[in-house]
Structures are given as C-alpha cells and as structure tokens.
Amino acid sequence: MGGNRRGVVLSKTGGCYRVRVGDEGLEATLRGRFKLRHKGPVLVGDRVQMHEHGDGSTTIEEILPRTSLLRRRAPGKSRGVRNLAANIHKIVVVGAVRQPDWEPSLMDRFLAIAEVNHLPATLVVNKCDLDSDPGRFAEAYGLAGYLVVLTSVPEQRGLDELRSELEGHISLFTGPTGVGKSSLLNALQPGLRLRTGDVSRKGGSGRHTTVAAEMFPFGQDGFVVDTPGLRDVGLWGLDPQEVSAAFPEFTALSTNCRFDDCRHLEEPGCAVVEAVAKGEVAESRHRSYCRLLDESVDAARHR
C-alpha cells in the first residue's frame, strides 16, 4: 500500500538516498519527472516529500523549501560553484595544532565561507594535547568575535562545551584533511563509529576518511554533518567590495575609515589598518583578507 511521507536526507550513495523519517531510515531514489523539474541536486540536509509505492520502493518527489544553502567554489581550476548541504544552522570549523600543522590562512577561508553563506561559525582548535600552549592559536579569532573551543580527544578536553553548542542544532563540521573531525564526533557521541585515519608521514598532510557528506542524529534533537576534509578552499561569486564582509571584525571598524570605498589595504585613514597596527585585529587575519581580495579581483576580471 503506497502513501506520501516527508523526511530529511542523511546521505547519498550513487543514485540512492538515505532518508530519515521520524526515528527510522529508508532508501529512496529520484523519479524521472523529478529530474526534469529540478536542475540542482538533492543535498544532505534537504527536507523532501516522498512517495511510497505498492512494490515497496520509495521515490523523492519534491524538495521542500530550504532555510539555508551552503556553497563554495568548486575545487581545482573550475570557476563554478558546489552546493554542499541544505538547512544548516551553524558551521563548526575544525583545525589542528599539529599533525597537520595549523594554517591560519586556510582556517580563515573556512570561516569566510560561513560568513558569506550567512551562517554562524564556531572554531575548534583540536589536538590540543600536542602543544604546550594551544590557546595561542585561538587569540586571533577571539579578537574577531568567534567562539573558540579548545579540544583534545585523548584528554577529553572541551568536549562538554562543544557538545552543548551542538545540541538542538543542525551543525556541519568542516576543516582541512586530517584534523580529526571524525574522531572528535566519535568522542562527542559514542556509537557513531565514524571511520578515522592517520596523518600521512610524507609531508604531514591528512588522509581522507570521510568520502562524502553524511548527516547523523546528535543528542536529543540535533544533527551533525560530517564532511570530507578539504585541501582546496575557495569562495564563489564574491565581488571585491564584498570581501570585507567575510571578516566580521572589519565591519564596525570600516565605518570609521576616511573613505567610503576604502579597501583596507594602504589607504590613508583606514581604521582597519590602524587596528592591525594597534594589535586590535590580528595581522594574520588581515593577510588572509588581502589574499582573498586579490583572488576576488582576479575572478572578477575573468567573468
């Protein structure tokens, strides 16, 4: 006996989607007419309308309205866009103090993606047991106004604080390859049994253990999305004049710049540059801004 049902997409394997309906999971595929109506793909996090057929199969008939859409630039030399997930409440950006080493410019790119997508971000400094002063990695981001959580799975450090941040929300975990996202999620919610891996001995780069985005129930009424580690992180469709909006600590300062069209580079009377000189804005954050601005200008030339 057939019928209509609604659910949330947890994962995709080939042409098959794992969908959560209430407390159960089921497999669904796309109907031909759905493919004709929709140009974009069904994403992890999408709320969907399905039809259960008399033969026991289930097809996705419709994507319900999205509250958010997380996008980034497609990897490599492509100038296109890649949709990552839908209906996310917040982004958790995870970096490691060691194995692989902390890269401020890379972390800033992940945070910029959250800002451009209008999603709040929490920064996690992971593997704190590998450094005698892990707090130094958080300083630039505390100045920027981000919530920063210091974590260590072996020491169980910061897990309760991070767990409370995730409860009741749909949170997407992202970050460079090998920083321990899956291990962290396993520690936050025992029983997930996500696959984990070591850092490559050659070059200290991480190895991919998560191969595609996948959503899991978390706590009482939350969800977490584990995503593959990334080595190439780019913003998509960002005009040069919009880059400063990806750095929230610049926003209030920019109203005090002498020129309305200040680019926060070397202009006289730039409040952002003055704040960097005073130590009120981290130099590393300003360097990241300058790099992203250069990339945005270059991309604008090729449109």
PDB file of C-alpha atoms in Angstrom:
ATOM      1  CA  MET A   1       0.000   0.000   0.000  1.00  0.00           C
ATOM      2  CA  GLY A   2       1.520   3.342  -1.084  1.00  0.00           C
ATOM      3  CA  GLY A   3       1.496   6.769   0.522  1.00  0.00           C
ATOM      4  CA  ASN A   4       3.261  10.101   0.887  1.00  0.00           C
ATOM      5  CA  ARG A   5       5.926  10.723   3.521  1.00  0.00           C
ATOM      6  CA  ARG A   6       8.325  13.501   4.464  1.00  0.00           C
ATOM      7  CA  GLY A   7      11.887  13.083   5.622  1.00  0.00           C
ATOM      8  CA  VAL A   8      15.404  14.517   5.836  1.00  0.00           C
ATOM      9  CA  VAL A   9      18.198  13.377   3.510  1.00  0.00           C
ATOM     10  CA  LEU A  10      21.092  11.911   5.508  1.00  0.00           C
ATOM     11  CA  SER A  11      23.414  10.728   2.742  1.00  0.00           C
ATOM     12  CA  LYS A  12      23.729   9.785  -0.911  1.00  0.00           C
ATOM     13  CA  THR A  13      25.431   6.745  -2.438  1.00  0.00           C
ATOM     14  CA  GLY A  14      25.276   6.622  -6.209  1.00  0.00           C
ATOM     15  CA  GLY A  15      21.647   7.231  -7.132  1.00  0.00           C
ATOM     16  CA  CYS A  16      20.318   6.101  -3.757  1.00  0.00           C
ATOM     17  CA  TYR A  17      19.465   8.429  -0.867  1.00  0.00           C
ATOM     18  CA  ARG A  18      19.290   7.530   2.801  1.00  0.00           C
ATOM     19  CA  VAL A  19      16.371   9.461   4.312  1.00  0.00           C
ATOM     20  CA  ARG A  20      15.333   9.783   7.956  1.00  0.00           C
ATOM     21  CA  VAL A  21      11.595   9.618   8.586  1.00  0.00           C
ATOM     22  CA  GLY A  22      10.774  10.021  12.261  1.00  0.00           C
ATOM     23  CA  ASP A  23      13.111   7.623  14.052  1.00  0.00           C
ATOM     24  CA  GLU A  24      13.663   5.290  11.114  1.00  0.00           C
ATOM     25  CA  GLY A  25      15.746   5.384   7.964  1.00  0.00           C
ATOM     26  CA  LEU A  26      14.745   4.326   4.481  1.00  0.00           C
ATOM     27  CA  GLU A  27      16.239   4.212   0.986  1.00  0.00           C
ATOM     28  CA  ALA A  28      14.823   6.399  -1.789  1.00  0.00           C
ATOM     29  CA  THR A  29      15.620   7.177  -5.408  1.00  0.00           C
ATOM     30  CA  LEU A  30      14.723  10.042  -7.730  1.00  0.00           C
ATOM     31  CA  ARG A  31      11.756   9.732 -10.014  1.00  0.00           C
ATOM     32  CA  GLY A  32      12.300  10.631 -13.681  1.00  0.00           C
ATOM     33  CA  ARG A  33       9.922  13.579 -13.648  1.00  0.00           C
ATOM     34  CA  PHE A  34      11.705  14.980 -10.580  1.00  0.00           C
ATOM     35  CA  LYS A  35      14.955  15.090 -12.573  1.00  0.00           C
ATOM     36  CA  LEU A  36      13.212  17.043 -15.314  1.00  0.00           C
ATOM     37  CA  ARG A  37      11.793  19.637 -12.899  1.00  0.00           C
ATOM     38  CA  HIS A  38      14.954  20.231 -10.867  1.00  0.00           C
ATOM     39  CA  LYS A  39      18.311  21.373 -12.236  1.00  0.00           C
ATOM     40  CA  GLY A  40      20.138  21.228  -8.896  1.00  0.00           C
ATOM     41  CA  PRO A  41      20.915  18.059  -6.921  1.00  0.00           C
ATOM     42  CA  VAL A  42      19.243  16.781  -3.779  1.00  0.00           C
ATOM     43  CA  LEU A  43      21.574  17.662  -0.901  1.00  0.00           C
ATOM     44  CA  VAL A  44      22.315  16.273   2.522  1.00  0.00           C
ATOM     45  CA  GLY A  45      20.016  18.150   4.896  1.00  0.00           C
ATOM     46  CA  ASP A  46      17.255  18.609   2.336  1.00  0.00           C
ATOM     47  CA  ARG A  47      13.715  18.076   3.571  1.00  0.00           C
ATOM     48  CA  VAL A  48      11.909  16.053   0.933  1.00  0.00           C
ATOM     49  CA  GLN A  49       8.441  14.846   0.020  1.00  0.00           C
ATOM     50  CA  MET A  50       8.426  11.166  -0.963  1.00  0.00           C
ATOM     51  CA  HIS A  51       6.003   8.619  -2.330  1.00  0.00           C
ATOM     52  CA  GLU A  52       5.976   5.029  -1.146  1.00  0.00           C
ATOM     53  CA  HIS A  53       4.868   2.725  -3.957  1.00  0.00           C
ATOM     54  CA  GLY A  54       2.938  -0.504  -3.764  1.00  0.00           C
ATOM     55  CA  ASP A  55       6.021  -2.539  -4.664  1.00  0.00           C
ATOM     56  CA  GLY A  56       7.847  -1.232  -1.584  1.00  0.00           C
ATOM     57  CA  SER A  57      10.073   1.258  -3.407  1.00  0.00           C
ATOM     58  CA  THR A  58      10.219   4.934  -2.419  1.00  0.00           C
ATOM     59  CA  THR A  59      10.869   7.899  -4.698  1.00  0.00           C
ATOM     60  CA  ILE A  60      11.693  11.515  -3.876  1.00  0.00           C
ATOM     61  CA  GLU A  61       9.024  13.717  -5.436  1.00  0.00           C
ATOM     62  CA  GLU A  62       9.855  17.195  -4.192  1.00  0.00           C
ATOM     63  CA  ILE A  63      12.467  19.241  -2.296  1.00  0.00           C
ATOM     64  CA  LEU A  64      10.735  21.319   0.368  1.00  0.00           C
ATOM     65  CA  PRO A  65      11.756  24.998   0.771  1.00  0.00           C
ATOM     66  CA  ARG A  66      15.281  25.422   2.142  1.00  0.00           C
ATOM     67  CA  THR A  67      16.160  27.698   5.052  1.00  0.00           C
ATOM     68  CA  SER A  68      19.846  27.815   4.071  1.00  0.00           C
ATOM     69  CA  LEU A  69      22.161  26.594   1.328  1.00  0.00           C
ATOM     70  CA  LEU A  70      25.877  26.126   1.960  1.00  0.00           C
ATOM     71  CA  ARG A  71      28.007  26.735  -1.134  1.00  0.00           C
ATOM     72  CA  ARG A  72      31.672  27.060  -2.000  1.00  0.00           C
ATOM     73  CA  ARG A  73      33.757  27.342  -5.133  1.00  0.00           C
ATOM     74  CA  ALA A  74      34.214  24.073  -6.993  1.00  0.00           C
ATOM     75  CA  PRO A  75      37.722  22.625  -6.426  1.00  0.00           C
ATOM     76  CA  GLY A  76      40.577  22.875  -8.897  1.00  0.00           C
ATOM     77  CA  LYS A  77      40.666  25.362 -11.750  1.00  0.00           C
ATOM     78  CA  SER A  78      36.910  25.367 -12.174  1.00  0.00           C
ATOM     79  CA  ARG A  79      35.228  28.713 -11.527  1.00  0.00           C
ATOM     80  CA  GLY A  80      31.872  27.099 -10.839  1.00  0.00           C
ATOM     81  CA  VAL A  81      30.043  26.557  -7.577  1.00  0.00           C
ATOM     82  CA  ARG A  82      29.467  23.446  -5.497  1.00  0.00           C
ATOM     83  CA  ASN A  83      26.447  23.104  -3.231  1.00  0.00           C
ATOM     84  CA  LEU A  84      27.439  21.249  -0.058  1.00  0.00           C
ATOM     85  CA  ALA A  85      24.392  20.948   2.205  1.00  0.00           C
ATOM     86  CA  ALA A  86      20.991  22.461   2.936  1.00  0.00           C
ATOM     87  CA  ASN A  87      19.143  23.700   6.030  1.00  0.00           C
ATOM     88  CA  ILE A  88      22.280  24.008   8.157  1.00  0.00           C
ATOM     89  CA  HIS A  89      22.053  26.107  11.344  1.00  0.00           C
ATOM     90  CA  LYS A  90      25.762  26.585  12.023  1.00  0.00           C
ATOM     91  CA  ILE A  91      29.226  25.622  10.813  1.00  0.00           C
ATOM     92  CA  VAL A  92      31.892  24.104  13.047  1.00  0.00           C
ATOM     93  CA  VAL A  93      35.352  24.761  11.593  1.00  0.00           C
ATOM     94  CA  VAL A  94      37.939  22.318  12.958  1.00  0.00           C
ATOM     95  CA  GLY A  95      41.703  22.805  12.805  1.00  0.00           C
ATOM     96  CA  ALA A  96      44.600  21.009  14.492  1.00  0.00           C
ATOM     97  CA  VAL A  97      47.572  22.478  16.324  1.00  0.00           C
ATOM     98  CA  ARG A  98      49.762  19.676  14.940  1.00  0.00           C
ATOM     99  CA  GLN A  99      49.524  16.755  12.523  1.00  0.00           C
ATOM    100  CA  PRO A 100      48.741  18.622  10.262  1.00  0.00           C
ATOM    101  CA  ASP A 101      50.055  21.999  11.378  1.00  0.00           C
ATOM    102  CA  TRP A 102      47.709  24.911  11.930  1.00  0.00           C
ATOM    103  CA  GLU A 103      47.363  27.083   8.799  1.00  0.00           C
ATOM    104  CA  PRO A 104      45.805  30.480   9.631  1.00  0.00           C
ATOM    105  CA  SER A 105      45.074  31.356   6.001  1.00  0.00           C
ATOM    106  CA  LEU A 106      43.242  28.067   5.461  1.00  0.00           C
ATOM    107  CA  MET A 107      41.193  28.431   8.644  1.00  0.00           C
ATOM    108  CA  ASP A 108      40.268  31.973   7.625  1.00  0.00           C
ATOM    109  CA  ARG A 109      38.934  30.661   4.326  1.00  0.00           C
ATOM    110  CA  PHE A 110      36.635  28.192   6.060  1.00  0.00           C
ATOM    111  CA  LEU A 111      35.347  30.943   8.344  1.00  0.00           C
ATOM    112  CA  ALA A 112      34.865  33.246   5.357  1.00  0.00           C
ATOM    113  CA  ILE A 113      32.689  30.608   3.687  1.00  0.00           C
ATOM    114  CA  ALA A 114      30.469  30.594   6.782  1.00  0.00           C
ATOM    115  CA  GLU A 115      30.203  34.399   6.734  1.00  0.00           C
ATOM    116  CA  VAL A 116      29.434  34.563   3.012  1.00  0.00           C
ATOM    117  CA  ASN A 117      26.704  31.952   3.493  1.00  0.00           C
ATOM    118  CA  HIS A 118      25.300  33.941   6.449  1.00  0.00           C
ATOM    119  CA  LEU A 119      25.817  31.053   8.870  1.00  0.00           C
ATOM    120  CA  PRO A 120      27.240  31.415  12.396  1.00  0.00           C
ATOM    121  CA  ALA A 121      30.560  29.657  12.913  1.00  0.00           C
ATOM    122  CA  THR A 122      32.283  28.052  15.878  1.00  0.00           C
ATOM    123  CA  LEU A 123      36.035  27.460  15.640  1.00  0.00           C
ATOM    124  CA  VAL A 124      37.509  24.307  17.177  1.00  0.00           C
ATOM    125  CA  VAL A 125      41.233  24.107  17.929  1.00  0.00           C
ATOM    126  CA  ASN A 126      41.753  20.338  18.071  1.00  0.00           C
ATOM    127  CA  LYS A 127      44.597  18.036  19.190  1.00  0.00           C
ATOM    128  CA  CYS A 128      45.486  20.462  22.000  1.00  0.00           C
ATOM    129  CA  ASP A 129      47.396  17.687  23.767  1.00  0.00           C
ATOM    130  CA  LEU A 130      50.109  18.073  21.096  1.00  0.00           C
ATOM    131  CA  ASP A 131      51.046  21.653  22.053  1.00  0.00           C
ATOM    132  CA  SER A 132      52.082  23.221  25.366  1.00  0.00           C
ATOM    133  CA  ASP A 133      50.228  26.477  24.632  1.00  0.00           C
ATOM    134  CA  PRO A 134      47.250  25.744  22.356  1.00  0.00           C
ATOM    135  CA  GLY A 135      45.485  28.926  23.438  1.00  0.00           C
ATOM    136  CA  ARG A 136      47.781  30.975  21.201  1.00  0.00           C
ATOM    137  CA  PHE A 137      46.045  29.523  18.140  1.00  0.00           C
ATOM    138  CA  ALA A 138      42.740  30.976  19.339  1.00  0.00           C
ATOM    139  CA  GLU A 139      43.844  34.563  20.004  1.00  0.00           C
ATOM    140  CA  ALA A 140      43.254  35.991  16.511  1.00  0.00           C
ATOM    141  CA  TYR A 141      39.745  34.552  16.414  1.00  0.00           C
ATOM    142  CA  GLY A 142      38.766  35.710  19.867  1.00  0.00           C
ATOM    143  CA  LEU A 143      39.634  39.240  18.708  1.00  0.00           C
ATOM    144  CA  ALA A 144      37.376  38.662  15.702  1.00  0.00           C
ATOM    145  CA  GLY A 145      34.467  37.724  17.956  1.00  0.00           C
ATOM    146  CA  TYR A 146      34.307  33.997  17.249  1.00  0.00           C
ATOM    147  CA  LEU A 147      33.501  31.374  19.839  1.00  0.00           C
ATOM    148  CA  VAL A 148      36.628  29.204  20.047  1.00  0.00           C
ATOM    149  CA  VAL A 149      36.632  25.790  21.728  1.00  0.00           C
ATOM    150  CA  LEU A 150      39.928  24.054  22.575  1.00  0.00           C
ATOM    151  CA  THR A 151      39.582  20.274  22.300  1.00  0.00           C
ATOM    152  CA  SER A 152      41.570  17.093  22.790  1.00  0.00           C
ATOM    153  CA  VAL A 153      40.039  13.657  22.387  1.00  0.00           C
ATOM    154  CA  PRO A 154      42.714  11.804  24.450  1.00  0.00           C
ATOM    155  CA  GLU A 155      42.301  14.309  27.292  1.00  0.00           C
ATOM    156  CA  GLN A 156      38.513  14.677  26.818  1.00  0.00           C
ATOM    157  CA  ARG A 157      39.146  18.405  26.791  1.00  0.00           C
ATOM    158  CA  GLY A 158      36.432  20.790  25.628  1.00  0.00           C
ATOM    159  CA  LEU A 159      34.002  18.018  24.696  1.00  0.00           C
ATOM    160  CA  ASP A 160      31.235  19.064  27.088  1.00  0.00           C
ATOM    161  CA  GLU A 161      31.443  22.683  25.922  1.00  0.00           C
ATOM    162  CA  LEU A 162      31.285  21.702  22.262  1.00  0.00           C
ATOM    163  CA  ARG A 163      28.520  19.180  22.889  1.00  0.00           C
ATOM    164  CA  SER A 164      26.349  21.892  24.438  1.00  0.00           C
ATOM    165  CA  GLU A 165      26.937  24.098  21.378  1.00  0.00           C
ATOM    166  CA  LEU A 166      25.677  21.359  19.070  1.00  0.00           C
ATOM    167  CA  GLU A 167      22.598  20.290  21.000  1.00  0.00           C
ATOM    168  CA  GLY A 168      19.360  21.186  19.247  1.00  0.00           C
ATOM    169  CA  HIS A 169      21.053  22.442  16.073  1.00  0.00           C
ATOM    170  CA  ILE A 170      21.959  21.126  12.628  1.00  0.00           C
ATOM    171  CA  SER A 171      25.730  21.650  12.593  1.00  0.00           C
ATOM    172  CA  LEU A 172      28.123  20.989   9.740  1.00  0.00           C
ATOM    173  CA  PHE A 173      31.719  20.004  10.576  1.00  0.00           C
ATOM    174  CA  THR A 174      34.345  21.151   8.098  1.00  0.00           C
ATOM    175  CA  GLY A 175      38.072  21.784   8.019  1.00  0.00           C
ATOM    176  CA  PRO A 176      41.335  20.643   6.452  1.00  0.00           C
ATOM    177  CA  THR A 177      42.070  16.984   5.845  1.00  0.00           C
ATOM    178  CA  GLY A 178      43.399  15.039   8.828  1.00  0.00           C
ATOM    179  CA  VAL A 179      42.496  17.445  11.648  1.00  0.00           C
ATOM    180  CA  GLY A 180      40.383  14.845  13.463  1.00  0.00           C
ATOM    181  CA  LYS A 181      36.782  15.791  12.663  1.00  0.00           C
ATOM    182  CA  SER A 182      35.527  12.205  12.626  1.00  0.00           C
ATOM    183  CA  SER A 183      37.468  11.267  15.778  1.00  0.00           C
ATOM    184  CA  LEU A 184      36.027  14.314  17.503  1.00  0.00           C
ATOM    185  CA  LEU A 185      32.472  13.385  16.507  1.00  0.00           C
ATOM    186  CA  ASN A 186      33.020   9.817  17.715  1.00  0.00           C
ATOM    187  CA  ALA A 187      34.115  11.200  21.095  1.00  0.00           C
ATOM    188  CA  LEU A 188      31.197  13.647  21.270  1.00  0.00           C
ATOM    189  CA  GLN A 189      28.663  10.911  20.582  1.00  0.00           C
ATOM    190  CA  PRO A 190      29.940   7.389  21.244  1.00  0.00           C
ATOM    191  CA  GLY A 191      28.272   4.921  18.942  1.00  0.00           C
ATOM    192  CA  LEU A 192      28.696   6.877  15.713  1.00  0.00           C
ATOM    193  CA  ARG A 193      31.690   4.711  14.776  1.00  0.00           C
ATOM    194  CA  LEU A 194      32.820   7.049  12.016  1.00  0.00           C
ATOM    195  CA  ARG A 195      35.877   5.886  10.105  1.00  0.00           C
ATOM    196  CA  THR A 196      39.086   7.627  11.182  1.00  0.00           C
ATOM    197  CA  GLY A 197      42.624   7.707   9.815  1.00  0.00           C
ATOM    198  CA  ASP A 198      46.135   8.914  10.481  1.00  0.00           C
ATOM    199  CA  VAL A 199      48.100  11.792   9.029  1.00  0.00           C
ATOM    200  CA  SER A 200      50.385  10.873   6.148  1.00  0.00           C
ATOM    201  CA  ARG A 201      54.024  10.588   7.187  1.00  0.00           C
ATOM    202  CA  LYS A 202      55.116  12.227   3.949  1.00  0.00           C
ATOM    203  CA  GLY A 203      54.524  15.965   4.214  1.00  0.00           C
ATOM    204  CA  GLY A 204      52.294  15.747   7.272  1.00  0.00           C
ATOM    205  CA  SER A 205      49.124  16.034   5.214  1.00  0.00           C
ATOM    206  CA  GLY A 206      45.927  14.392   6.310  1.00  0.00           C
ATOM    207  CA  ARG A 207      44.275  11.401   4.715  1.00  0.00           C
ATOM    208  CA  HIS A 208      40.628  11.396   3.648  1.00  0.00           C
ATOM    209  CA  THR A 209      38.477   9.125   5.830  1.00  0.00           C
ATOM    210  CA  THR A 210      35.101  10.759   5.168  1.00  0.00           C
ATOM    211  CA  VAL A 211      34.435  10.490   1.435  1.00  0.00           C
ATOM    212  CA  ALA A 212      31.066  12.282   1.198  1.00  0.00           C
ATOM    213  CA  ALA A 213      28.903  14.492   3.381  1.00  0.00           C
ATOM    214  CA  GLU A 214      26.729  12.486   5.769  1.00  0.00           C
ATOM    215  CA  MET A 215      24.258  13.595   8.440  1.00  0.00           C
ATOM    216  CA  PHE A 216      23.758  11.863  11.793  1.00  0.00           C
ATOM    217  CA  PRO A 217      21.278  12.420  14.633  1.00  0.00           C
ATOM    218  CA  PHE A 218      23.020  14.083  17.574  1.00  0.00           C
ATOM    219  CA  GLY A 219      21.877  14.240  21.186  1.00  0.00           C
ATOM    220  CA  GLN A 220      18.197  14.723  21.897  1.00  0.00           C
ATOM    221  CA  ASP A 221      17.091  16.746  18.878  1.00  0.00           C
ATOM    222  CA  GLY A 222      20.163  17.805  16.908  1.00  0.00           C
ATOM    223  CA  PHE A 223      22.025  16.647  13.814  1.00  0.00           C
ATOM    224  CA  VAL A 224      25.671  16.814  12.767  1.00  0.00           C
ATOM    225  CA  VAL A 225      27.016  16.651   9.219  1.00  0.00           C
ATOM    226  CA  ASP A 226      30.464  15.133   8.754  1.00  0.00           C
ATOM    227  CA  THR A 227      32.172  16.299   5.555  1.00  0.00           C
ATOM    228  CA  PRO A 228      35.351  15.227   3.739  1.00  0.00           C
ATOM    229  CA  GLY A 229      38.488  17.132   4.650  1.00  0.00           C
ATOM    230  CA  LEU A 230      39.441  19.785   2.118  1.00  0.00           C
ATOM    231  CA  ARG A 231      42.802  20.957   0.778  1.00  0.00           C
ATOM    232  CA  ASP A 232      41.438  23.463  -1.746  1.00  0.00           C
ATOM    233  CA  VAL A 233      39.053  26.025  -0.269  1.00  0.00           C
ATOM    234  CA  GLY A 234      37.625  28.845  -2.332  1.00  0.00           C
ATOM    235  CA  LEU A 235      34.791  31.350  -2.188  1.00  0.00           C
ATOM    236  CA  TRP A 236      32.356  31.634  -5.042  1.00  0.00           C
ATOM    237  CA  GLY A 237      30.727  34.679  -6.611  1.00  0.00           C
ATOM    238  CA  LEU A 238      32.198  37.174  -4.153  1.00  0.00           C
ATOM    239  CA  ASP A 239      32.660  40.666  -5.567  1.00  0.00           C
ATOM    240  CA  PRO A 240      35.796  42.549  -4.409  1.00  0.00           C
ATOM    241  CA  GLN A 241      33.732  45.088  -2.449  1.00  0.00           C
ATOM    242  CA  GLU A 242      32.055  42.215  -0.546  1.00  0.00           C
ATOM    243  CA  VAL A 243      35.225  40.508   0.721  1.00  0.00           C
ATOM    244  CA  SER A 244      35.470  42.611   3.881  1.00  0.00           C
ATOM    245  CA  ALA A 245      32.030  41.313   4.936  1.00  0.00           C
ATOM    246  CA  ALA A 246      33.643  37.872   5.289  1.00  0.00           C
ATOM    247  CA  PHE A 247      35.737  39.298   8.155  1.00  0.00           C
ATOM    248  CA  PRO A 248      33.258  40.376  10.855  1.00  0.00           C
ATOM    249  CA  GLU A 249      35.840  42.317  12.879  1.00  0.00           C
ATOM    250  CA  PHE A 250      36.216  44.683   9.905  1.00  0.00           C
ATOM    251  CA  THR A 251      32.532  45.606   9.769  1.00  0.00           C
ATOM    252  CA  ALA A 252      32.283  48.006  12.705  1.00  0.00           C
ATOM    253  CA  LEU A 253      35.746  49.432  12.044  1.00  0.00           C
ATOM    254  CA  SER A 254      35.053  50.229   8.390  1.00  0.00           C
ATOM    255  CA  THR A 255      32.515  52.917   9.334  1.00  0.00           C
ATOM    256  CA  ASN A 256      35.447  54.918  10.731  1.00  0.00           C
ATOM    257  CA  CYS A 257      37.544  54.747   7.556  1.00  0.00           C
ATOM    258  CA  ARG A 258      38.233  58.121   5.924  1.00  0.00           C
ATOM    259  CA  PHE A 259      36.967  56.928   2.534  1.00  0.00           C
ATOM    260  CA  ASP A 260      33.630  55.191   1.971  1.00  0.00           C
ATOM    261  CA  ASP A 261      35.186  52.924  -0.672  1.00  0.00           C
ATOM    262  CA  CYS A 262      38.231  52.033   1.461  1.00  0.00           C
ATOM    263  CA  ARG A 263      39.626  48.598   0.590  1.00  0.00           C
ATOM    264  CA  HIS A 264      41.566  48.299   3.871  1.00  0.00           C
ATOM    265  CA  LEU A 265      44.936  47.980   2.163  1.00  0.00           C
ATOM    266  CA  GLU A 266      47.198  51.043   2.369  1.00  0.00           C
ATOM    267  CA  GLU A 267      44.672  53.880   2.142  1.00  0.00           C
ATOM    268  CA  PRO A 268      45.293  56.837   4.490  1.00  0.00           C
ATOM    269  CA  GLY A 269      42.875  56.943   7.390  1.00  0.00           C
ATOM    270  CA  CYS A 270      41.934  53.258   7.162  1.00  0.00           C
ATOM    271  CA  ALA A 271      40.521  52.220  10.543  1.00  0.00           C
ATOM    272  CA  VAL A 272      41.164  48.540   9.856  1.00  0.00           C
ATOM    273  CA  VAL A 273      44.870  49.051   9.086  1.00  0.00           C
ATOM    274  CA  GLU A 274      45.172  51.223  12.202  1.00  0.00           C
ATOM    275  CA  ALA A 275      43.535  48.487  14.298  1.00  0.00           C
ATOM    276  CA  VAL A 276      46.023  45.946  12.942  1.00  0.00           C
ATOM    277  CA  ALA A 277      48.904  48.245  13.948  1.00  0.00           C
ATOM    278  CA  LYS A 278      47.451  48.516  17.470  1.00  0.00           C
ATOM    279  CA  GLY A 279      47.010  44.744  17.809  1.00  0.00           C
ATOM    280  CA  GLU A 280      43.216  45.008  17.893  1.00  0.00           C
ATOM    281  CA  VAL A 281      42.938  42.976  14.684  1.00  0.00           C
ATOM    282  CA  ALA A 282      45.304  40.056  14.069  1.00  0.00           C
ATOM    283  CA  GLU A 283      47.885  40.556  11.308  1.00  0.00           C
ATOM    284  CA  SER A 284      47.217  37.018  10.088  1.00  0.00           C
ATOM    285  CA  ARG A 285      43.548  37.857   9.556  1.00  0.00           C
ATOM    286  CA  HIS A 286      44.422  40.968   7.564  1.00  0.00           C
ATOM    287  CA  ARG A 287      46.867  38.975   5.400  1.00  0.00           C
ATOM    288  CA  SER A 288      44.119  36.449   4.688  1.00  0.00           C
ATOM    289  CA  TYR A 289      41.774  39.267   3.736  1.00  0.00           C
ATOM    290  CA  CYS A 290      44.330  40.694   1.299  1.00  0.00           C
ATOM    291  CA  ARG A 291      44.789  37.292  -0.373  1.00  0.00           C
ATOM    292  CA  LEU A 292      41.044  36.759  -0.754  1.00  0.00           C
ATOM    293  CA  LEU A 293      40.642  40.281  -2.107  1.00  0.00           C
ATOM    294  CA  ASP A 294      43.321  39.611  -4.742  1.00  0.00           C
ATOM    295  CA  GLU A 295      41.574  36.371  -5.732  1.00  0.00           C
ATOM    296  CA  SER A 296      38.223  38.121  -5.958  1.00  0.00           C
ATOM    297  CA  VAL A 297      39.643  40.875  -8.174  1.00  0.00           C
ATOM    298  CA  ASP A 298      41.230  38.250 -10.439  1.00  0.00           C
ATOM    299  CA  ALA A 299      37.981  36.254 -10.634  1.00  0.00           C
ATOM    300  CA  ALA A 300      36.018  39.407 -11.489  1.00  0.00           C
ATOM    301  CA  ARG A 301      38.327  40.021 -14.457  1.00  0.00           C
ATOM    302  CA  HIS A 302      37.565  36.571 -15.876  1.00  0.00           C
ATOM    303  CA  ARG A 303      33.779  36.688 -15.583  1.00  0.00           C
TER     304      ARG A 303
END
